[in-house]
XYZ file of C-alpha atoms in Angstrom:
367
model
C 0.000 0.000 0.000
C 1.309 3.422 -0.977
C 0.395 6.879 0.266
C 0.332 10.347 -1.222
C 3.812 11.907 -1.264
C 3.853 15.589 -2.298
C 7.662 15.492 -2.564
C 7.361 13.046 -5.459
C 6.014 15.815 -7.706
C 8.647 18.452 -7.023
C 10.373 19.414 -10.303
C 8.668 16.470 -12.047
C 7.931 17.037 -15.758
C 4.203 16.443 -16.306
C 2.051 16.673 -19.434
C -1.582 17.308 -18.525
C -4.080 17.204 -21.362
C -7.399 18.968 -20.917
C -5.886 21.456 -18.489
C -8.312 24.260 -19.383
C -11.393 22.276 -18.350
C -12.978 22.134 -14.911
C -11.142 19.110 -13.502
C -8.027 19.919 -15.512
C -7.829 23.441 -14.090
C -7.985 22.157 -10.519
C -5.288 19.556 -11.236
C -3.020 22.014 -13.075
C -3.152 24.403 -10.127
C -2.485 21.583 -7.653
C 0.489 20.252 -9.645
C 1.958 23.724 -9.978
C 1.658 24.191 -6.225
C 3.536 20.914 -5.694
C 6.415 22.269 -7.767
C 5.824 20.133 -10.857
C 6.908 21.447 -14.260
C 3.536 21.286 -15.986
C 2.848 21.516 -19.690
C -0.839 21.683 -20.508
C -2.252 20.574 -23.872
C -5.860 21.527 -24.442
C -8.311 23.460 -26.490
C -8.342 27.151 -25.557
C -10.221 27.934 -22.324
C -13.947 27.210 -22.643
C -16.138 30.062 -23.764
C -17.789 30.460 -20.404
C -18.005 33.672 -18.456
C -16.173 33.397 -16.192
C -13.571 30.662 -16.815
C -11.915 28.790 -13.961
C -8.729 28.512 -16.012
C -8.560 32.269 -16.590
C -9.391 33.007 -12.952
C -6.923 30.649 -11.308
C -4.573 28.759 -13.624
C -3.257 30.947 -16.433
C 0.407 31.688 -15.847
C 0.979 28.691 -13.560
C 1.987 26.263 -16.309
C 3.141 26.183 -19.912
C 0.144 26.231 -22.240
C -0.154 24.496 -25.595
C -3.537 25.194 -27.161
C -4.742 22.768 -29.789
C -6.851 19.719 -30.538
C -5.957 16.316 -29.093
C -7.455 14.830 -32.270
C -4.523 16.268 -34.306
C -1.764 13.608 -34.139
C 1.064 15.884 -35.327
C 0.335 18.430 -32.598
C 0.239 15.743 -29.913
C 3.505 14.179 -31.085
C 5.214 17.567 -31.302
C 4.091 18.539 -27.808
C 5.412 15.359 -26.200
C 8.704 15.591 -28.067
C 9.103 19.189 -26.937
C 8.313 18.855 -23.219
C 9.683 15.306 -22.695
C 7.385 14.519 -19.763
C 8.022 11.822 -17.193
C 4.324 11.521 -16.396
C 1.305 12.031 -18.666
C -2.185 12.546 -17.261
C -4.705 12.443 -20.085
C -7.915 14.298 -19.258
C -8.739 15.988 -22.578
C -12.214 14.872 -23.633
C -15.645 15.779 -24.866
C -17.027 15.190 -21.400
C -20.776 15.790 -21.634
C -23.623 13.423 -22.447
C -26.048 15.815 -24.142
C -23.519 17.333 -26.606
C -22.487 13.792 -27.531
C -25.964 13.275 -28.985
C -25.682 16.507 -30.960
C -22.213 15.710 -32.369
C -21.359 12.027 -31.916
C -18.595 12.001 -34.535
C -16.742 14.795 -32.780
C -17.188 12.994 -29.475
C -15.636 9.805 -30.850
C -12.850 11.733 -32.601
C -11.854 13.418 -29.346
C -12.373 10.616 -26.862
C -11.222 7.645 -28.922
C -8.783 8.919 -31.547
C -7.499 11.594 -29.188
C -6.531 8.848 -26.751
C -4.959 6.790 -29.548
C -2.998 9.833 -30.751
C -1.640 10.416 -27.285
C -0.599 6.805 -26.697
C 1.027 6.600 -30.125
C 3.042 9.736 -29.356
C 4.064 8.323 -25.972
C 5.586 5.343 -27.791
C 8.117 7.710 -29.376
C 8.883 9.644 -26.186
C 11.493 7.791 -24.164
C 11.167 10.066 -21.124
C 7.621 8.923 -20.255
C 7.445 6.519 -17.322
C 3.743 6.615 -16.451
C 0.497 7.423 -18.257
C -2.854 7.822 -16.506
C -5.791 7.888 -18.927
C -8.862 9.369 -17.233
C -12.132 7.940 -18.487
C -15.449 7.943 -16.608
C -17.733 6.073 -14.227
C -20.035 5.696 -17.248
C -17.775 3.207 -19.064
C -19.642 0.218 -17.626
C -22.522 -1.643 -19.264
C -25.271 -0.456 -16.918
C -27.901 -3.132 -16.333
C -29.830 -0.982 -13.844
C -29.357 -3.464 -11.002
C -27.924 -0.826 -8.676
C -24.881 -2.923 -7.818
C -21.702 -0.817 -7.554
C -19.479 -1.547 -10.541
C -16.026 -3.042 -10.023
C -13.085 -2.733 -12.378
C -13.741 -6.232 -13.738
C -17.297 -5.512 -14.876
C -18.218 -5.438 -18.549
C -17.582 -2.189 -20.400
C -20.318 -0.647 -22.524
C -22.153 2.670 -22.606
C -25.520 3.655 -24.060
C -24.944 7.220 -25.257
C -22.051 8.365 -27.502
C -20.197 9.961 -24.581
C -20.325 6.878 -22.357
C -19.627 4.522 -25.234
C -16.697 6.586 -26.521
C -15.154 6.491 -23.044
C -15.549 2.712 -22.969
C -13.863 2.646 -26.388
C -11.017 4.743 -24.944
C -10.607 2.060 -22.281
C -10.327 -0.605 -24.986
C -7.851 1.460 -27.008
C -5.735 1.965 -23.904
C -5.804 -1.738 -23.082
C -4.744 -2.649 -26.615
C -1.823 -0.211 -26.585
C -0.844 -1.468 -23.115
C -0.753 -5.092 -24.234
C 0.897 -4.502 -27.606
C 3.336 -1.648 -27.105
C 4.029 -0.865 -23.437
C 6.006 -3.762 -22.048
C 9.149 -1.777 -21.334
C 9.910 1.271 -19.217
C 6.511 2.963 -19.514
C 3.290 1.739 -17.939
C -0.280 2.834 -18.667
C -3.380 2.740 -16.449
C -6.921 4.081 -16.607
C -8.829 5.922 -13.886
C -12.616 5.868 -13.656
C -14.518 8.520 -11.727
C -17.311 10.965 -12.315
C -20.013 13.231 -10.927
C -17.615 15.618 -9.284
C -18.598 18.923 -7.742
C -16.477 21.887 -6.794
C -16.015 25.576 -7.330
C -15.633 27.041 -10.794
C -17.726 24.615 -12.822
C -19.500 26.786 -15.384
C -19.835 24.068 -18.011
C -23.339 23.879 -19.507
C -25.372 20.706 -18.940
C -23.754 20.078 -15.548
C -25.861 20.173 -12.437
C -23.691 22.564 -10.375
C -23.661 25.017 -13.284
C -27.444 24.758 -13.467
C -27.801 25.273 -9.708
C -25.530 28.321 -9.691
C -27.208 29.935 -12.686
C -30.665 29.295 -11.224
C -29.583 30.866 -7.928
C -28.244 33.922 -9.747
C -31.484 34.218 -11.760
C -33.680 33.769 -8.686
C -35.592 30.833 -10.176
C -35.758 27.080 -9.419
C -33.351 24.829 -11.282
C -35.046 22.624 -13.880
C -34.075 18.976 -13.393
C -34.370 16.373 -16.148
C -34.028 13.317 -13.899
C -34.369 14.448 -10.261
C -34.375 10.906 -8.848
C -31.241 9.773 -10.712
C -28.642 8.602 -8.165
C -24.952 9.416 -8.596
C -21.759 8.959 -6.516
C -21.102 12.647 -5.766
C -17.615 13.668 -4.672
C -15.536 16.809 -4.497
C -13.287 17.257 -7.509
C -10.132 17.023 -5.388
C -10.889 13.475 -4.239
C -10.509 11.717 -7.616
C -7.673 14.069 -8.574
C -5.782 12.823 -5.525
C -6.418 9.307 -6.827
C -4.950 10.156 -10.228
C -1.802 11.541 -8.599
C -1.449 8.510 -6.344
C -1.955 6.147 -9.285
C 0.794 7.859 -11.299
C 3.065 7.718 -8.259
C 2.333 3.994 -7.876
C 3.186 3.278 -11.515
C 6.578 4.953 -11.183
C 7.294 3.245 -7.853
C 6.326 -0.252 -9.016
C 5.744 -0.475 -12.783
C 5.006 -4.203 -12.730
C 2.737 -4.131 -9.696
C 0.589 -1.106 -10.507
C -3.056 -1.781 -11.439
C -4.297 -1.433 -15.018
C -7.547 0.316 -14.011
C -9.009 1.783 -10.845
C -12.325 3.230 -9.722
C -12.306 6.358 -7.570
C -15.650 6.796 -5.855
C -16.998 8.179 -2.583
C -18.426 6.236 0.332
C -21.972 4.934 -0.059
C -23.444 7.760 2.035
C -22.471 10.106 -0.822
C -24.657 8.205 -3.301
C -27.505 10.727 -3.542
C -30.187 11.711 -6.027
C -29.894 14.872 -8.101
C -32.850 16.329 -6.203
C -31.091 15.695 -2.878
C -28.009 17.477 -4.208
C -30.035 20.561 -5.158
C -31.834 20.539 -1.811
C -28.498 20.395 0.021
C -27.186 23.405 -1.919
C -30.437 25.285 -1.348
C -30.156 24.690 2.410
C -26.793 26.469 2.353
C -28.030 29.365 0.233
C -31.079 30.457 2.202
C -33.494 28.025 0.563
C -32.602 28.973 -3.000
C -32.762 27.976 -5.770
C -34.893 24.862 -5.164
C -35.934 22.770 -8.147
C -38.746 21.952 -10.525
C -39.213 19.136 -13.020
C -38.107 19.791 -16.583
C -40.949 18.171 -18.529
C -39.298 18.426 -21.958
C -37.927 15.537 -24.010
C -34.475 14.385 -22.899
C -31.960 11.786 -24.082
C -31.455 8.608 -22.073
C -29.444 8.740 -18.860
C -28.907 5.919 -16.374
C -31.161 6.225 -13.332
C -28.625 4.610 -10.988
C -24.847 4.636 -11.245
C -22.432 3.743 -8.447
C -18.842 2.507 -8.279
C -16.875 0.230 -5.956
C -13.487 1.747 -5.049
C -12.276 -1.141 -2.874
C -9.311 -1.811 -5.139
C -8.038 1.784 -4.983
C -8.259 1.662 -1.199
C -6.387 -1.637 -0.991
C -3.647 -0.929 -3.539
C -3.052 2.806 -3.161
C -4.331 3.539 0.296
C -6.643 6.070 -1.349
C -9.886 7.002 0.323
C -12.275 9.953 0.002
C -11.154 12.869 2.134
C -14.373 14.905 2.016
C -17.798 13.636 2.990
C -20.871 14.554 0.952
C -21.708 17.386 3.358
C -18.130 18.697 3.297
C -18.007 18.553 -0.504
C -21.245 20.557 -0.641
C -19.944 23.084 1.874
C -16.614 23.552 0.091
C -18.379 24.044 -3.228
C -20.984 26.432 -1.840
C -18.286 28.406 -0.015
C -16.255 28.715 -3.236
C -19.146 30.297 -5.123
C -19.948 32.539 -2.174
C -16.325 33.756 -2.161
C -16.562 34.385 -5.895
C -19.783 36.374 -5.535
C -18.169 38.357 -2.698
C -15.271 39.222 -5.066
C -12.639 37.545 -2.924
C -9.214 36.670 -4.354
C -10.580 33.490 -5.879
C -7.177 32.213 -6.998
C -5.893 32.388 -3.431
C -9.150 30.875 -2.142
C -8.830 27.934 -4.550
C -5.190 27.326 -3.659
C -6.110 27.397 0.023
C -8.782 24.735 -0.483
C -6.181 22.566 -2.247
C -3.707 23.047 0.606
C -6.260 22.191 3.282
C -7.376 19.140 1.317
C -3.795 17.926 0.759
C -3.037 18.220 4.475
C -5.909 15.817 5.166
C -4.706 13.063 2.819
C -3.350 10.138 4.874
C 0.433 9.791 4.714
C 3.022 7.583 6.294
C 4.726 8.821 9.433
C 8.000 9.310 7.560
C 6.355 11.404 4.878
C 4.567 13.554 7.458
C 7.883 14.263 9.213
C 9.618 15.071 5.926
C 6.875 17.448 4.835
C 6.957 19.247 8.184
C 10.733 19.470 7.961
C 10.586 21.240 4.592
C 7.705 23.565 5.436
């Protein structure tokens, strides 16, 4: 069993794809704070107003803006930055847009992953690759049983299916091409909440916009149950997985789930009600009676393997994740220094990650 070691990342060359997105922005800022030498490869910051990347991340890493679906760009970026660790998060990450543009979704999520892994083959410096997929990669039979890493892959909608395809692409490259100094693993998580998520079609975005407009949030599937967790919890898992690959290339797992405890499995309606309780009863919710594409009514993961192999566990409970997220938006509305506020949340979170006694003493000694 390993534990999180912040010293591991000091001066480490890291390529992070998708660094302008919601999860990518949080991870880029965290890595920069750990002293890593981060190169980010992503589309330009999303056209949201505001943008978490522009608020908190710009200037903290080297930016390469472009499309992961362009193989020459991907190969050139890896050759230029010569990373030791690659964390691949670039994706078309939303279900509803995948119905509107399925070909683009597959091009990004499947061929983008293939482009990256092909480029890694020609980059001798790379020791570990973590490909981030989704909790939606499993063939959901609606039984309600938490999925384990050995369950059948599938996916109904183009987003979920393309992420399952990315898992298969990664497994093929792992078996055929990565039997030497570099190892590749996938990480499966989803339904994260946290400050700065202004992406359309995500529930926190909808809650925040409804609060600002003074109207209830319209929910498509209020009784759908998801494993909610703060964004920093799975990000910690990704860092620990990369660390494990470097420490023990032959013993590291090929795939891991990162999911909260069962008490964090809540319906969408319960999530909105919890936010509303922290914001003076607003915004509340109402049923969106329009026509909507299919979404699974129940989706949960089993993270036993991540706990056993990495020593990873969720740091924040459901209530704490809600509070941290609500506090972030309150600080933003109050025009606080939101970059400093975000970095402080990362620092507090990192201090709560379990570490070995030796690591705790070393960290204190360098503080």
